[in-house]
mmCIF file of C-alpha atoms in Angstrom:
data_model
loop_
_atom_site.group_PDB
_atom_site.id
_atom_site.type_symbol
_atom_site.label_atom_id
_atom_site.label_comp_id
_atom_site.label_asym_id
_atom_site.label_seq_id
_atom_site.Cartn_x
_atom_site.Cartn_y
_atom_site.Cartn_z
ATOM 1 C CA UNK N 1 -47.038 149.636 220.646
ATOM 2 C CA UNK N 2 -46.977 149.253 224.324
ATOM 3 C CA UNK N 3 -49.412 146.760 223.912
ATOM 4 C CA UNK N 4 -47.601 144.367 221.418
ATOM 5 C CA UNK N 5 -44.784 144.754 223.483
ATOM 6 C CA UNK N 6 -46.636 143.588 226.817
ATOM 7 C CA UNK N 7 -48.028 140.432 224.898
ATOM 8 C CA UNK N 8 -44.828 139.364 223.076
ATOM 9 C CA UNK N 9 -43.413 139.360 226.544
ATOM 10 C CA UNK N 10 -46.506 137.694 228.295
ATOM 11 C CA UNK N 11 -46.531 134.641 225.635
ATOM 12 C CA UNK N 12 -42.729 134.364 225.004
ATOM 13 C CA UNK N 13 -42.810 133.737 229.038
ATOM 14 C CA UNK N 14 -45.476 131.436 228.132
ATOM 15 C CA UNK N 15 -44.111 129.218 225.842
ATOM 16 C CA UNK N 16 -41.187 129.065 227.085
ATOM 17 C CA UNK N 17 -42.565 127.562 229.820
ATOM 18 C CA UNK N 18 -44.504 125.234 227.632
ATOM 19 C CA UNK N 19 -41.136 123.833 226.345
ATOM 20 C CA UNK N 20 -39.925 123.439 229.475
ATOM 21 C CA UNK N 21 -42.684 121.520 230.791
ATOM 22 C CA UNK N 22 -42.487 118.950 227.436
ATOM 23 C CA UNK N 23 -39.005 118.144 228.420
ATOM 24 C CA UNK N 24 -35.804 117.604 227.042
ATOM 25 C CA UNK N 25 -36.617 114.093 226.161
ATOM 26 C CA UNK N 26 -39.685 115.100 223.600
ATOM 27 C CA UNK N 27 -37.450 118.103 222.263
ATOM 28 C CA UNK N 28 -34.276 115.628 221.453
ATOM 29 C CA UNK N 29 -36.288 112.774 219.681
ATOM 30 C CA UNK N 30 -38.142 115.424 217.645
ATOM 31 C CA UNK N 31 -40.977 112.999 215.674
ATOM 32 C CA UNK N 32 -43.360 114.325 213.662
ATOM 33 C CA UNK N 33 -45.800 114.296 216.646
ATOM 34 C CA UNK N 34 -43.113 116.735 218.721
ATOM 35 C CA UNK N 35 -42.429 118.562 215.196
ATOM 36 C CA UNK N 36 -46.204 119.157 214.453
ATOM 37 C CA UNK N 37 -47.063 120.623 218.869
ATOM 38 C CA UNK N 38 -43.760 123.262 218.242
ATOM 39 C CA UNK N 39 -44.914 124.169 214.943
ATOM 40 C CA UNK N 40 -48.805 124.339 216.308
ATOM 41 C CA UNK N 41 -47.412 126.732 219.448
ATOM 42 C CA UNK N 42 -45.179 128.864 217.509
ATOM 43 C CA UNK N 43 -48.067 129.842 214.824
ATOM 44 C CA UNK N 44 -50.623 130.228 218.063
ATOM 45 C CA UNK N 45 -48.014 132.323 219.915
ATOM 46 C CA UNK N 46 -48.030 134.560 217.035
ATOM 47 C CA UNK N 47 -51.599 134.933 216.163
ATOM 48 C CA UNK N 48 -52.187 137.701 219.349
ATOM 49 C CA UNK N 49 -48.768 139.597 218.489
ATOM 50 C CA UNK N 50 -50.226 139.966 215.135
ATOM 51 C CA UNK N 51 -53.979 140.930 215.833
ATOM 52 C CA UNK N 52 -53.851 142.966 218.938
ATOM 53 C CA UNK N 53 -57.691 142.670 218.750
ATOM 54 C CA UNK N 54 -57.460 139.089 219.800
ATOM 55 C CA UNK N 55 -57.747 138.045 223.210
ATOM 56 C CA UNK N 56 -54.847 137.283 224.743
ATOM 57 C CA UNK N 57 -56.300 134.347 226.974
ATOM 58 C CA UNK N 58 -57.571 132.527 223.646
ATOM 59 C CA UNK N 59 -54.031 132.359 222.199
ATOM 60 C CA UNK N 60 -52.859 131.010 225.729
ATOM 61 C CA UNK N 61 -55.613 128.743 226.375
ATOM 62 C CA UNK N 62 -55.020 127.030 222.775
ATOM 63 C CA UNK N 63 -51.545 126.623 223.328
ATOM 64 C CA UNK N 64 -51.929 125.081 227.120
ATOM 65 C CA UNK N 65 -54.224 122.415 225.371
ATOM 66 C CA UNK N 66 -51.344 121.569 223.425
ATOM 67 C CA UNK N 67 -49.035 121.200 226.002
ATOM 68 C CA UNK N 68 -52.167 119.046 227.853
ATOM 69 C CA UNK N 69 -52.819 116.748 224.732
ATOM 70 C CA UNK N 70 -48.572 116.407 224.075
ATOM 71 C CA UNK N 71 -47.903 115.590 227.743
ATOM 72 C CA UNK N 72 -51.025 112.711 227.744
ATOM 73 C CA UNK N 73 -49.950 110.961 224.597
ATOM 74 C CA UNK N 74 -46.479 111.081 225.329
ATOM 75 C CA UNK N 75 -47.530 109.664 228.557
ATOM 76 C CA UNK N 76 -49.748 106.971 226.454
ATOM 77 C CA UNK N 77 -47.000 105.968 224.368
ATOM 78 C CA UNK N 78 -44.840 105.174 227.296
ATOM 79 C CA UNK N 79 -47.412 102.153 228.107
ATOM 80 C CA UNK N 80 -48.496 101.452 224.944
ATOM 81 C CA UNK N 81 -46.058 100.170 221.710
ATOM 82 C CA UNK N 82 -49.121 100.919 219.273
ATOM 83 C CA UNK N 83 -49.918 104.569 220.481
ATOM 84 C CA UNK N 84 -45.679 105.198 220.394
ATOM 85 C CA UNK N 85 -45.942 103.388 216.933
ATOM 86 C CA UNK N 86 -48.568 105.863 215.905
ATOM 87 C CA UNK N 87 -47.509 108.996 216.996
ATOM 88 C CA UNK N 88 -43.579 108.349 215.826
ATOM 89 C CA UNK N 89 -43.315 105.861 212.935
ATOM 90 C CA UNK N 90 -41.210 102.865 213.508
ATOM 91 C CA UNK N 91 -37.825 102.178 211.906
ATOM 92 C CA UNK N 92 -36.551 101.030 209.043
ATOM 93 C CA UNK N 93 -34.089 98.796 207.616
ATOM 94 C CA UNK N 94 -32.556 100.228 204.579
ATOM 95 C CA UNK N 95 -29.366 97.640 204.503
ATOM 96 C CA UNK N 96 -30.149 93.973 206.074
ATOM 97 C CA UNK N 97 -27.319 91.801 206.634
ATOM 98 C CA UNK N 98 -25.421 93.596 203.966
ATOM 99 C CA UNK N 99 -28.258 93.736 201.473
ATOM 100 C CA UNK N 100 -29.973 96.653 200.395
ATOM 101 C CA UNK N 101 -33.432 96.775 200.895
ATOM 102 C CA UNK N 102 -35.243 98.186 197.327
ATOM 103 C CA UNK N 103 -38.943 98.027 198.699
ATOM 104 C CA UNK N 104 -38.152 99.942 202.105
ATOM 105 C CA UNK N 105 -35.535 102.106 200.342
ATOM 106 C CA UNK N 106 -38.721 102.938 197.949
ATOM 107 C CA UNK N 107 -41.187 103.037 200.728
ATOM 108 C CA UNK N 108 -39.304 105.258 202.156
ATOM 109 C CA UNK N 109 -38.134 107.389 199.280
ATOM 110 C CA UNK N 110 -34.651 107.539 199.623
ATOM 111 C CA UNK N 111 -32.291 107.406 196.391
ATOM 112 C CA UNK N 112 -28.932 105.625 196.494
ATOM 113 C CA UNK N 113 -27.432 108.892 196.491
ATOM 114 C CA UNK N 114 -29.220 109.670 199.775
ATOM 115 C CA UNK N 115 -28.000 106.494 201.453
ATOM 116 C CA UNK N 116 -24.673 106.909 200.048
ATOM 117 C CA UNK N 117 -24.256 110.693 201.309
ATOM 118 C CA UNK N 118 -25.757 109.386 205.086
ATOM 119 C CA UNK N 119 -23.316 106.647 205.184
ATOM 120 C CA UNK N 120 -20.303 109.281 203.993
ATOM 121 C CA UNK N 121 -21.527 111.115 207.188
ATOM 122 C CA UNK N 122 -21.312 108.202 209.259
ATOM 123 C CA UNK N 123 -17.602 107.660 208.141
ATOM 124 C CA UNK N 124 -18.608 104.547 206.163
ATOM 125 C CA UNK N 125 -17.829 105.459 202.199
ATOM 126 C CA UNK N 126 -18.782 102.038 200.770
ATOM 127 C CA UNK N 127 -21.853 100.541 201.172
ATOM 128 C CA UNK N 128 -19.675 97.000 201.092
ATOM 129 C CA UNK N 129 -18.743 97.904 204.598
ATOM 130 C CA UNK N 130 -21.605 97.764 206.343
ATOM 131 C CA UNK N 131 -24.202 95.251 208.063
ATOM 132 C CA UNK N 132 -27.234 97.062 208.890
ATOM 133 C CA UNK N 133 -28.455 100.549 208.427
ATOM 134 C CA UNK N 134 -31.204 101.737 210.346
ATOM 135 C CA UNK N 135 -33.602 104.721 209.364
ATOM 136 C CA UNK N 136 -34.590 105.695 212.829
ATOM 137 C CA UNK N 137 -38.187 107.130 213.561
ATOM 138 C CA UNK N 138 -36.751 110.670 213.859
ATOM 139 C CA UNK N 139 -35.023 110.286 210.708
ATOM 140 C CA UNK N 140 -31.596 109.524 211.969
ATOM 141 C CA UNK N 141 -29.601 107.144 210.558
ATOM 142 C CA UNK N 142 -28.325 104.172 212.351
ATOM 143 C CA UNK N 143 -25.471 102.098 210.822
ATOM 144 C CA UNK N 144 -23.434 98.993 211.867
ATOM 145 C CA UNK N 145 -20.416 98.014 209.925
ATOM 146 C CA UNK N 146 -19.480 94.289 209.550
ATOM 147 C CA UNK N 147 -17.441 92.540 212.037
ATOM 148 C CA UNK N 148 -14.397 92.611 209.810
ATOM 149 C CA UNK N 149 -14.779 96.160 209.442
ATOM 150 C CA UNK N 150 -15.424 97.450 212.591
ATOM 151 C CA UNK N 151 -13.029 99.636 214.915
ATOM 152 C CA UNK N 152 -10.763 97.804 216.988
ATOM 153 C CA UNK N 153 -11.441 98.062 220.996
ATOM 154 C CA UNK N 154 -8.891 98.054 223.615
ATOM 155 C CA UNK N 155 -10.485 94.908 224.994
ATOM 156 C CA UNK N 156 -10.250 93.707 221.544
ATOM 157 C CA UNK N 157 -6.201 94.016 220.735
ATOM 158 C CA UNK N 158 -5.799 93.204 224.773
ATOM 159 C CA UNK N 159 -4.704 96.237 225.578
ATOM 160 C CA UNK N 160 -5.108 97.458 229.138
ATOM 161 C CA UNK N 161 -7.961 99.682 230.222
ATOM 162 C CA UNK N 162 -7.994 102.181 233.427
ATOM 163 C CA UNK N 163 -10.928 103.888 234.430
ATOM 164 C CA UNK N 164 -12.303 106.834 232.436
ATOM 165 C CA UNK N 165 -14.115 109.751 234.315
ATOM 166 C CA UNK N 166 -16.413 112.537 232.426
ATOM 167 C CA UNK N 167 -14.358 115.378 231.178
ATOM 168 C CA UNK N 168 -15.422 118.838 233.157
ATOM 169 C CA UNK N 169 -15.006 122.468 232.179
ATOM 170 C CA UNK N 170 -13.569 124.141 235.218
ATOM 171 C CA UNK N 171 -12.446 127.565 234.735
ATOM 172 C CA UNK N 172 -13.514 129.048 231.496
ATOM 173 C CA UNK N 173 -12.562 132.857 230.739
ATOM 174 C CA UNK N 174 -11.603 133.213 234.253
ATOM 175 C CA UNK N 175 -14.891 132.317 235.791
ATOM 176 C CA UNK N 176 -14.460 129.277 238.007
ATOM 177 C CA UNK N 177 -17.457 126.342 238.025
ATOM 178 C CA UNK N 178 -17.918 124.862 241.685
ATOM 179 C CA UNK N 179 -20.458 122.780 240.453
ATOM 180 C CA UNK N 180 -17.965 120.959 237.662
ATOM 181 C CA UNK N 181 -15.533 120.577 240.857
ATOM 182 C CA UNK N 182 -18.026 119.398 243.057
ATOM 183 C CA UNK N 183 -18.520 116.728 240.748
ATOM 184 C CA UNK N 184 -14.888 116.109 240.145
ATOM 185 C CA UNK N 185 -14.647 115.301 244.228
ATOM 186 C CA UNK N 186 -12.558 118.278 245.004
ATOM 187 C CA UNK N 187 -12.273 121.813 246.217
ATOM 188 C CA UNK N 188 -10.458 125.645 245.228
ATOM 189 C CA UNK N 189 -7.131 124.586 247.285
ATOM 190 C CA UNK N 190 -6.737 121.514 245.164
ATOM 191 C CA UNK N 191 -7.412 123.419 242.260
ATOM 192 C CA UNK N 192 -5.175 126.388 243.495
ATOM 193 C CA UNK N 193 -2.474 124.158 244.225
ATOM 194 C CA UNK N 194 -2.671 122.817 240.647
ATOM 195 C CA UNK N 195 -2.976 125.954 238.938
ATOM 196 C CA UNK N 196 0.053 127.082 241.177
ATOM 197 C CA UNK N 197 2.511 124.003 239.324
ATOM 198 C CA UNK N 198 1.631 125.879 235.949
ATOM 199 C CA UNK N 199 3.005 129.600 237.436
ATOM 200 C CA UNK N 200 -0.653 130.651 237.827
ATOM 201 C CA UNK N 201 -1.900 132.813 240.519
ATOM 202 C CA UNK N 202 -5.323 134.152 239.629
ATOM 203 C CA UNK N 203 -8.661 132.441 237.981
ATOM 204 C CA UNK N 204 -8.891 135.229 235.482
ATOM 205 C CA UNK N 205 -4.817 134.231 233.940
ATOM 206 C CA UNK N 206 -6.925 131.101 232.845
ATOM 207 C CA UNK N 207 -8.745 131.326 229.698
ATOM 208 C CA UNK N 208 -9.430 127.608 229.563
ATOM 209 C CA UNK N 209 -9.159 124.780 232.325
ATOM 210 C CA UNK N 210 -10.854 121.669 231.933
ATOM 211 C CA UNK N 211 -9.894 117.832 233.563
ATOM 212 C CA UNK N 212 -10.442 114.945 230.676
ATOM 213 C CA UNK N 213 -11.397 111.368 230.800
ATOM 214 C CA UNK N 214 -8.015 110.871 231.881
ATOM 215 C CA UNK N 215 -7.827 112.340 235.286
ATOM 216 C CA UNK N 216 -5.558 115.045 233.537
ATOM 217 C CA UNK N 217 -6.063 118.813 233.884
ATOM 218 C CA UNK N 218 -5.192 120.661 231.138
ATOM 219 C CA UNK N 219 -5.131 124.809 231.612
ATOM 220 C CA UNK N 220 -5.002 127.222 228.584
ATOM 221 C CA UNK N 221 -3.866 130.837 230.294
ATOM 222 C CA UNK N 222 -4.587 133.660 228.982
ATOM 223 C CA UNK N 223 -1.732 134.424 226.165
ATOM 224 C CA UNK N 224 -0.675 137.285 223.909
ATOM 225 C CA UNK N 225 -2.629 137.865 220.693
ATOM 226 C CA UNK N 226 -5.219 135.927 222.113
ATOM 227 C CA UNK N 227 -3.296 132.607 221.600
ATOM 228 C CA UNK N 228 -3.392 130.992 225.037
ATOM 229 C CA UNK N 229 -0.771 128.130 225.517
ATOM 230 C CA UNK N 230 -1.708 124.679 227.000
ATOM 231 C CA UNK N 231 -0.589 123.189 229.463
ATOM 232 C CA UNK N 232 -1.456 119.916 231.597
ATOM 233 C CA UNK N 233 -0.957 119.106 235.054
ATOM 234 C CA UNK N 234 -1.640 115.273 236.837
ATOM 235 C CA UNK N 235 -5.030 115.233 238.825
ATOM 236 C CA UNK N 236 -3.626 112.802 241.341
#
């Protein structure tokens, strides 16, 4: 038993280093080259955990030449359009300027029904809508609506536009992230004196505090019943 234990420990340190090392890049396109390597490590992860009389070093050795062969080809397909072709398919057009198109929707297998339902998830219900839809190689679906159809910008109606920042968690459950203020360019006083304007005293009265593309902070203290109330304060 103790044994098991040790090498469930030893090659869950293992592969988690192995995903690590592949990146969050290879794990977020997820092709069928990507899907095949994870699929490869997890069944040679389990083999020792299942025969104890296995040597431990063959399951790791097997699963490092993975990670070797992934990282080169990965690395090939960076500098070479036929190797990234290879490894992860290319797209496809299933709608072309409004058409549909039979052969790739064929090639492709995909129903009406299918396209229909992806489209329904992309918030466009009627096919009629929409200019180009793109099967991407790792089976996402790209689509483009027609001019006509497509949401109105600010830039488009002439509205005016300020400058937009990345919204930050701050305080969340009363732990406060430096790093997230850090980034927002200022310190605990500012924040203090912020929290202060909304009658709070102490990080843990704030169950939620979080500045959006706005330059707004908006703070959810702690409330009765677990119902926190919002409020916002001006970052400026």
């Amino acid at each position: 038993m103790l044994v098991i234990l040790i090498r469930t420990v030893i090659l869950y340190l293992l592969v988690l280093f192995v995903i690590r090392v592949m990146g969050k890049g290879e794990l977020s396109r997820m092709g069928p080259f990507e899907m095949i390597i994870l699929f490869m490590i997890a069944e040679l992860a389990a083999l020792p955990i299942e025969a104890p009389d296995m040597p431990l070093l063959n399951g790791a050795a097997a699963i490092l030449t993975l990670l070797f062969l992934e990282v080169s080809l990965s690395f090939l397909s960076t500098k070479s359009t036929k190797i990234y072709t290879l490894l992860n398919g290319k797209p496809s057009v299933l709608i072309d300027g409004g058409r549909i198109n039979e052969k790739e929707m064929k090639s492709q297998r995909i129903t009406i029904s299918d396209l229909m339902e992806q489209l329904r998830l992309k918030d466009q219900p009627s096919i009629a809508d929409v200019n180009y839809a793109i099967l991407e190689a790792n089976g996402e679906l790209s689509v483009i609506p027609k001019p006509e159809k497509a949401a109105a910008t600010r830039s488009d109606i002439g509205a005016p536009v300020s400058p937009e920042t990345m919204p930050l968690v701050l305080i969340s459950d009363g732990t406060l992230y430096k790093n997230s203020l850090r980034m927002l360019g200022k310190d605990e006083n500012f924040l203090k004196q912020k929290l202060s304007k909304a009658n709070i005293k102490e990080y843990s009265e704030v169950f939620l505090c979080f500045s959006d593309e706005n330059s707004r902070l908006h703070i959810y203290p702690k409330g009765k019943n677990g119902n926190p109330l919002k409020k916002e304060v001006n970052l400026q």
